[in-house]
Each structure stands twice: as C-alpha cells, then as structure tokens.
PDB file of C-alpha atoms in Angstrom:
ATOM      1  CA  MET A  30      56.547 -35.100  -5.093  1.00  0.00           C
ATOM      2  CA  GLY A  31      58.115 -38.492  -4.378  1.00  0.00           C
ATOM      3  CA  THR A  32      60.750 -38.027  -7.073  1.00  0.00           C
ATOM      4  CA  GLY A  33      62.315 -34.998  -5.397  1.00  0.00           C
ATOM      5  CA  GLU A  34      60.871 -32.500  -7.853  1.00  0.00           C
ATOM      6  CA  GLY A  35      60.718 -28.984  -6.508  1.00  0.00           C
ATOM      7  CA  LEU A  36      63.386 -29.604  -3.874  1.00  0.00           C
ATOM      8  CA  LYS A  37      66.501 -27.497  -4.031  1.00  0.00           C
ATOM      9  CA  LEU A  38      69.501 -27.684  -1.729  1.00  0.00           C
ATOM     10  CA  HIS A  39      69.659 -24.764   0.697  1.00  0.00           C
ATOM     11  CA  ALA A  40      73.415 -24.175   0.463  1.00  0.00           C
ATOM     12  CA  ARG A  41      73.858 -21.821   3.433  1.00  0.00           C
ATOM     13  CA  LYS A  42      71.871 -23.900   5.938  1.00  0.00           C
ATOM     14  CA  THR A  43      73.450 -27.118   4.692  1.00  0.00           C
ATOM     15  CA  SER A  44      76.939 -25.665   5.010  1.00  0.00           C
ATOM     16  CA  ARG A  45      76.145 -24.439   8.534  1.00  0.00           C
ATOM     17  CA  LYS A  46      75.026 -27.931   9.601  1.00  0.00           C
ATOM     18  CA  VAL A  47      78.169 -29.506   8.150  1.00  0.00           C
ATOM     19  CA  GLU A  48      80.368 -26.907   9.872  1.00  0.00           C
ATOM     20  CA  GLU A  49      78.641 -27.617  13.195  1.00  0.00           C
ATOM     21  CA  ARG A  50      79.260 -31.358  12.789  1.00  0.00           C
ATOM     22  CA  LEU A  51      82.907 -30.762  11.857  1.00  0.00           C
ATOM     23  CA  GLU A  52      83.358 -28.482  14.891  1.00  0.00           C
ATOM     24  CA  SER A  53      81.776 -31.108  17.126  1.00  0.00           C
ATOM     25  CA  ALA A  54      84.164 -33.749  15.743  1.00  0.00           C
ATOM     26  CA  ARG A  55      87.167 -31.468  16.273  1.00  0.00           C
ATOM     27  CA  LEU A  56      86.194 -30.769  19.879  1.00  0.00           C
ATOM     28  CA  TYR A  57      85.511 -34.455  20.557  1.00  0.00           C
ATOM     29  CA  ASN A  58      88.935 -35.348  19.156  1.00  0.00           C
ATOM     30  CA  LYS A  59      90.618 -32.640  21.223  1.00  0.00           C
ATOM     31  CA  PHE A  60      88.846 -33.047  24.575  1.00  0.00           C
ATOM     32  CA  GLY A  61      87.015 -36.353  24.409  1.00  0.00           C
ATOM     33  CA  PHE A  62      83.728 -36.542  26.261  1.00  0.00           C
ATOM     34  CA  ILE A  63      83.317 -34.563  29.455  1.00  0.00           C
ATOM     35  CA  ARG A  64      80.977 -36.473  31.717  1.00  0.00           C
ATOM     36  CA  ARG A  65      78.250 -34.880  33.754  1.00  0.00           C
ATOM     37  CA  GLU A  66      78.435 -35.600  37.456  1.00  0.00           C
ATOM     38  CA  ALA A  67      75.802 -35.799  40.154  1.00  0.00           C
ATOM     39  CA  ARG A  68      75.277 -32.814  42.391  1.00  0.00           C
ATOM     40  CA  VAL A  69      76.255 -33.762  45.931  1.00  0.00           C
ATOM     41  CA  THR A  70      75.330 -30.607  47.794  1.00  0.00           C
ATOM     42  CA  ALA A  71      71.876 -30.153  49.175  1.00  0.00           C
ATOM     43  CA  VAL A  72      69.672 -27.524  47.628  1.00  0.00           C
ATOM     44  CA  TYR A  73      67.262 -25.785  49.952  1.00  0.00           C
ATOM     45  CA  SER A  74      64.170 -23.957  48.855  1.00  0.00           C
ATOM     46  CA  ASP A  75      61.508 -21.948  50.668  1.00  0.00           C
ATOM     47  CA  ALA A  76      58.840 -23.242  48.324  1.00  0.00           C
ATOM     48  CA  PRO A  77      56.925 -26.241  49.631  1.00  0.00           C
ATOM     49  CA  ARG A  78      57.445 -29.451  47.704  1.00  0.00           C
ATOM     50  CA  SER A  79      54.500 -31.170  46.110  1.00  0.00           C
ATOM     51  CA  ASN A  80      54.188 -34.910  46.357  1.00  0.00           C
ATOM     52  CA  THR A  81      54.057 -36.349  42.854  1.00  0.00           C
ATOM     53  CA  ASN A  82      54.862 -39.940  43.850  1.00  0.00           C
ATOM     54  CA  VAL A  83      57.540 -39.967  41.145  1.00  0.00           C
ATOM     55  CA  LYS A  84      60.885 -41.362  42.159  1.00  0.00           C
ATOM     56  CA  SER A  85      63.924 -39.650  40.654  1.00  0.00           C
ATOM     57  CA  ASP A  86      67.303 -41.336  40.487  1.00  0.00           C
ATOM     58  CA  GLN A  87      69.695 -38.586  39.444  1.00  0.00           C
ATOM     59  CA  THR A  88      72.724 -40.879  39.396  1.00  0.00           C
ATOM     60  CA  ALA A  89      71.059 -43.403  37.090  1.00  0.00           C
ATOM     61  CA  MET A  90      69.805 -40.673  34.769  1.00  0.00           C
ATOM     62  CA  LEU A  91      73.299 -39.150  34.567  1.00  0.00           C
ATOM     63  CA  ALA A  92      74.923 -42.531  33.974  1.00  0.00           C
ATOM     64  CA  THR A  93      72.494 -43.259  31.151  1.00  0.00           C
ATOM     65  CA  TYR A  94      73.056 -39.823  29.648  1.00  0.00           C
ATOM     66  CA  ASN A  95      76.855 -40.144  29.876  1.00  0.00           C
ATOM     67  CA  VAL A  96      76.928 -43.546  28.172  1.00  0.00           C
ATOM     68  CA  ASP A  97      74.425 -42.638  25.454  1.00  0.00           C
ATOM     69  CA  ARG A  98      75.938 -39.241  24.683  1.00  0.00           C
ATOM     70  CA  GLU A  99      79.488 -40.586  24.559  1.00  0.00           C
ATOM     71  CA  GLU A 100      78.425 -43.335  22.139  1.00  0.00           C
ATOM     72  CA  GLN A 101      76.601 -40.772  19.999  1.00  0.00           C
ATOM     73  CA  LEU A 102      79.626 -38.443  19.867  1.00  0.00           C
ATOM     74  CA  GLN A 103      81.981 -41.327  19.056  1.00  0.00           C
ATOM     75  CA  ARG A 104      79.649 -42.523  16.281  1.00  0.00           C
ATOM     76  CA  GLU A 105      79.359 -39.000  14.822  1.00  0.00           C
ATOM     77  CA  TYR A 106      83.145 -38.525  15.013  1.00  0.00           C
ATOM     78  CA  ASP A 107      83.731 -41.830  13.196  1.00  0.00           C
ATOM     79  CA  GLN A 108      81.190 -40.866  10.517  1.00  0.00           C
ATOM     80  CA  VAL A 109      82.869 -37.492   9.980  1.00  0.00           C
ATOM     81  CA  MET A 110      86.335 -39.002   9.730  1.00  0.00           C
ATOM     82  CA  LYS A 111      85.139 -41.683   7.306  1.00  0.00           C
ATOM     83  CA  ALA A 112      83.361 -39.101   5.131  1.00  0.00           C
ATOM     84  CA  VAL A 113      86.369 -36.765   5.114  1.00  0.00           C
ATOM     85  CA  SER A 114      88.701 -39.628   4.187  1.00  0.00           C
ATOM     86  CA  GLN A 115      86.532 -40.360   1.135  1.00  0.00           C
ATOM     87  CA  LEU A 116      86.953 -36.844  -0.286  1.00  0.00           C
ATOM     88  CA  ALA A 117      89.411 -36.012  -3.034  1.00  0.00           C
ATOM     89  CA  ASP A 118      92.893 -35.231  -1.712  1.00  0.00           C
ATOM     90  CA  MET A 119      92.634 -31.452  -2.148  1.00  0.00           C
ATOM     91  CA  HIS A 120      89.181 -31.315  -0.535  1.00  0.00           C
ATOM     92  CA  ARG A 121      90.300 -33.566   2.321  1.00  0.00           C
ATOM     93  CA  ARG A 122      93.364 -31.403   3.077  1.00  0.00           C
ATOM     94  CA  MET A 123      91.237 -28.271   2.880  1.00  0.00           C
ATOM     95  CA  ILE A 124      88.635 -29.590   5.356  1.00  0.00           C
ATOM     96  CA  GLU A 125      91.268 -31.006   7.711  1.00  0.00           C
ATOM     97  CA  MET A 126      93.213 -27.741   7.791  1.00  0.00           C
ATOM     98  CA  ARG A 127      90.162 -25.509   8.175  1.00  0.00           C
ATOM     99  CA  TYR A 128      87.882 -27.490  10.483  1.00  0.00           C
ATOM    100  CA  LEU A 129      89.729 -30.410  12.050  1.00  0.00           C
ATOM    101  CA  GLY A 130      93.062 -28.780  12.875  1.00  0.00           C
ATOM    102  CA  ASP A 131      94.045 -26.042  15.274  1.00  0.00           C
ATOM    103  CA  ASP A 132      91.753 -23.329  16.595  1.00  0.00           C
ATOM    104  CA  GLY A 133      91.743 -20.006  14.822  1.00  0.00           C
ATOM    105  CA  VAL A 134      92.521 -21.245  11.320  1.00  0.00           C
ATOM    106  CA  THR A 135      90.526 -19.176   8.863  1.00  0.00           C
ATOM    107  CA  ASP A 136      89.722 -19.637   5.195  1.00  0.00           C
ATOM    108  CA  ILE A 137      92.424 -17.102   4.316  1.00  0.00           C
ATOM    109  CA  HIS A 138      95.082 -19.148   6.121  1.00  0.00           C
ATOM    110  CA  VAL A 139      94.022 -22.264   4.247  1.00  0.00           C
ATOM    111  CA  TYR A 140      93.935 -20.886   0.724  1.00  0.00           C
ATOM    112  CA  VAL A 141      97.259 -19.095   1.196  1.00  0.00           C
ATOM    113  CA  ALA A 142      98.842 -22.282   2.582  1.00  0.00           C
ATOM    114  CA  MET A 143      97.413 -24.312  -0.305  1.00  0.00           C
ATOM    115  CA  HIS A 144      98.574 -21.712  -2.903  1.00  0.00           C
ATOM    116  CA  MET A 145      95.055 -21.235  -4.252  1.00  0.00           C
ATOM    117  CA  SER A 146      93.197 -18.169  -5.394  1.00  0.00           C
ATOM    118  CA  GLU A 147      90.333 -17.050  -3.195  1.00  0.00           C
ATOM    119  CA  ARG A 148      87.756 -17.846  -5.859  1.00  0.00           C
ATOM    120  CA  SER A 149      89.150 -21.343  -6.505  1.00  0.00           C
ATOM    121  CA  TYR A 150      89.260 -22.058  -2.785  1.00  0.00           C
ATOM    122  CA  TYR A 151      85.647 -21.097  -2.123  1.00  0.00           C
ATOM    123  CA  TYR A 152      84.462 -23.062  -5.154  1.00  0.00           C
ATOM    124  CA  ALA A 153      86.362 -26.162  -4.015  1.00  0.00           C
ATOM    125  CA  LYS A 154      85.210 -25.668  -0.420  1.00  0.00           C
ATOM    126  CA  SER A 155      81.557 -25.483  -1.458  1.00  0.00           C
ATOM    127  CA  LYS A 156      81.948 -28.709  -3.443  1.00  0.00           C
ATOM    128  CA  ALA A 157      83.593 -30.423  -0.466  1.00  0.00           C
ATOM    129  CA  MET A 158      80.882 -29.204   1.929  1.00  0.00           C
ATOM    130  CA  LYS A 159      78.164 -30.416  -0.419  1.00  0.00           C
ATOM    131  CA  GLN A 160      79.801 -33.841  -0.672  1.00  0.00           C
ATOM    132  CA  LEU A 161      80.124 -34.038   3.116  1.00  0.00           C
ATOM    133  CA  ALA A 162      76.499 -32.996   3.552  1.00  0.00           C
ATOM    134  CA  TYR A 163      75.346 -35.858   1.348  1.00  0.00           C
ATOM    135  CA  ALA A 164      77.726 -38.343   2.973  1.00  0.00           C
ATOM    136  CA  LEU A 165      76.647 -37.352   6.499  1.00  0.00           C
ATOM    137  CA  ARG A 166      72.979 -36.903   5.521  1.00  0.00           C
ATOM    138  CA  LEU A 167      72.960 -33.292   6.690  1.00  0.00           C
ATOM    139  CA  GLU A 168      71.544 -31.711   3.553  1.00  0.00           C
ATOM    140  CA  VAL A 169      68.805 -29.113   3.994  1.00  0.00           C
ATOM    141  CA  PHE A 170      66.303 -28.581   1.212  1.00  0.00           C
ATOM    142  CA  HIS A 171      63.803 -25.837   0.607  1.00  0.00           C
ATOM    143  CA  GLU A 172      60.854 -26.169  -1.677  1.00  0.00           C
ATOM    144  CA  GLU A 173      60.404 -23.812  -4.534  1.00  0.00           C
ATOM    145  CA  VAL A 174      57.040 -22.121  -4.654  1.00  0.00           C
ATOM    146  CA  ALA A 175      55.254 -22.773  -7.920  1.00  0.00           C
ATOM    147  CA  SER A 176      54.231 -19.530  -9.597  1.00  0.00           C
TER     148      SER A 176
END
C-alpha cells in the first residue's frame, strides 16, 4: 500500500479541515493572539490536599504556552497566506472574500459579487479547497474496502 493505492480523498472532511484553518487565520489576523494570564485570586476548597511532592509553576507554564501558541498561530497564518497567494487569481479572490474577509460573508454573497453561476462557483471552490488542502497538508483520506 506504499504507492497510495486504495486511498481516496475524503472531500467533506478535507474541506472542513481547510475551512477551520482559514477561520483560524482570519481570527488571528483580526484579533492577534490573546494571551492567557495567571490567576491571582486564591481558590479555597473544603477537600484536603494530597502531597504529591510536585512543584507547579503556573506563571512559567502560562509563559511557555503563550510563546509556543503564538508562534504556532503565526506560522499557520503565514502558511495559509502563502498557500492562498499561490492559487489562481479567481480562486484566490474567492477564498479571500469568503474566508479571510469580513464576518458573515456567505457563498451566495461571493458568487453574486463575482458574477458566477452557483454551479460554477461551487466547482471552482472545491478545486481551490482541494489545492489548499494539499498545500497545507490537511488532506484526509479514507480507504476503500476491497470487495
């Protein structure tokens, strides 16, 4: 099975993963990274504490998380923008309008604005999503069962 025989692209799951990555990039571009902060109020509990001899440094753990997560989001955003810029002009405009622009833009808004028929739009969108999935390595395959 090393040659990829029997593997078929699962279009719906692949498209969902690409849409999630595009939404993440849009939100990162709009809001940036919102850092987690340490809790400074004491928390009291009636339950007795057990001594595990494990030291916990909440501030250090949060600092590590904040730095690592921000780098990850920046890297994913850069990958998305690079992949989108490599698409054909029509596909790039379609993806930018639908997923990277304002909130609330639906497929109908995009294909009307681009003067396309519904069928042509969805065909072009599926091609663009497939290309993005391969570029971002987000493709999902399912194996066909041999009969």
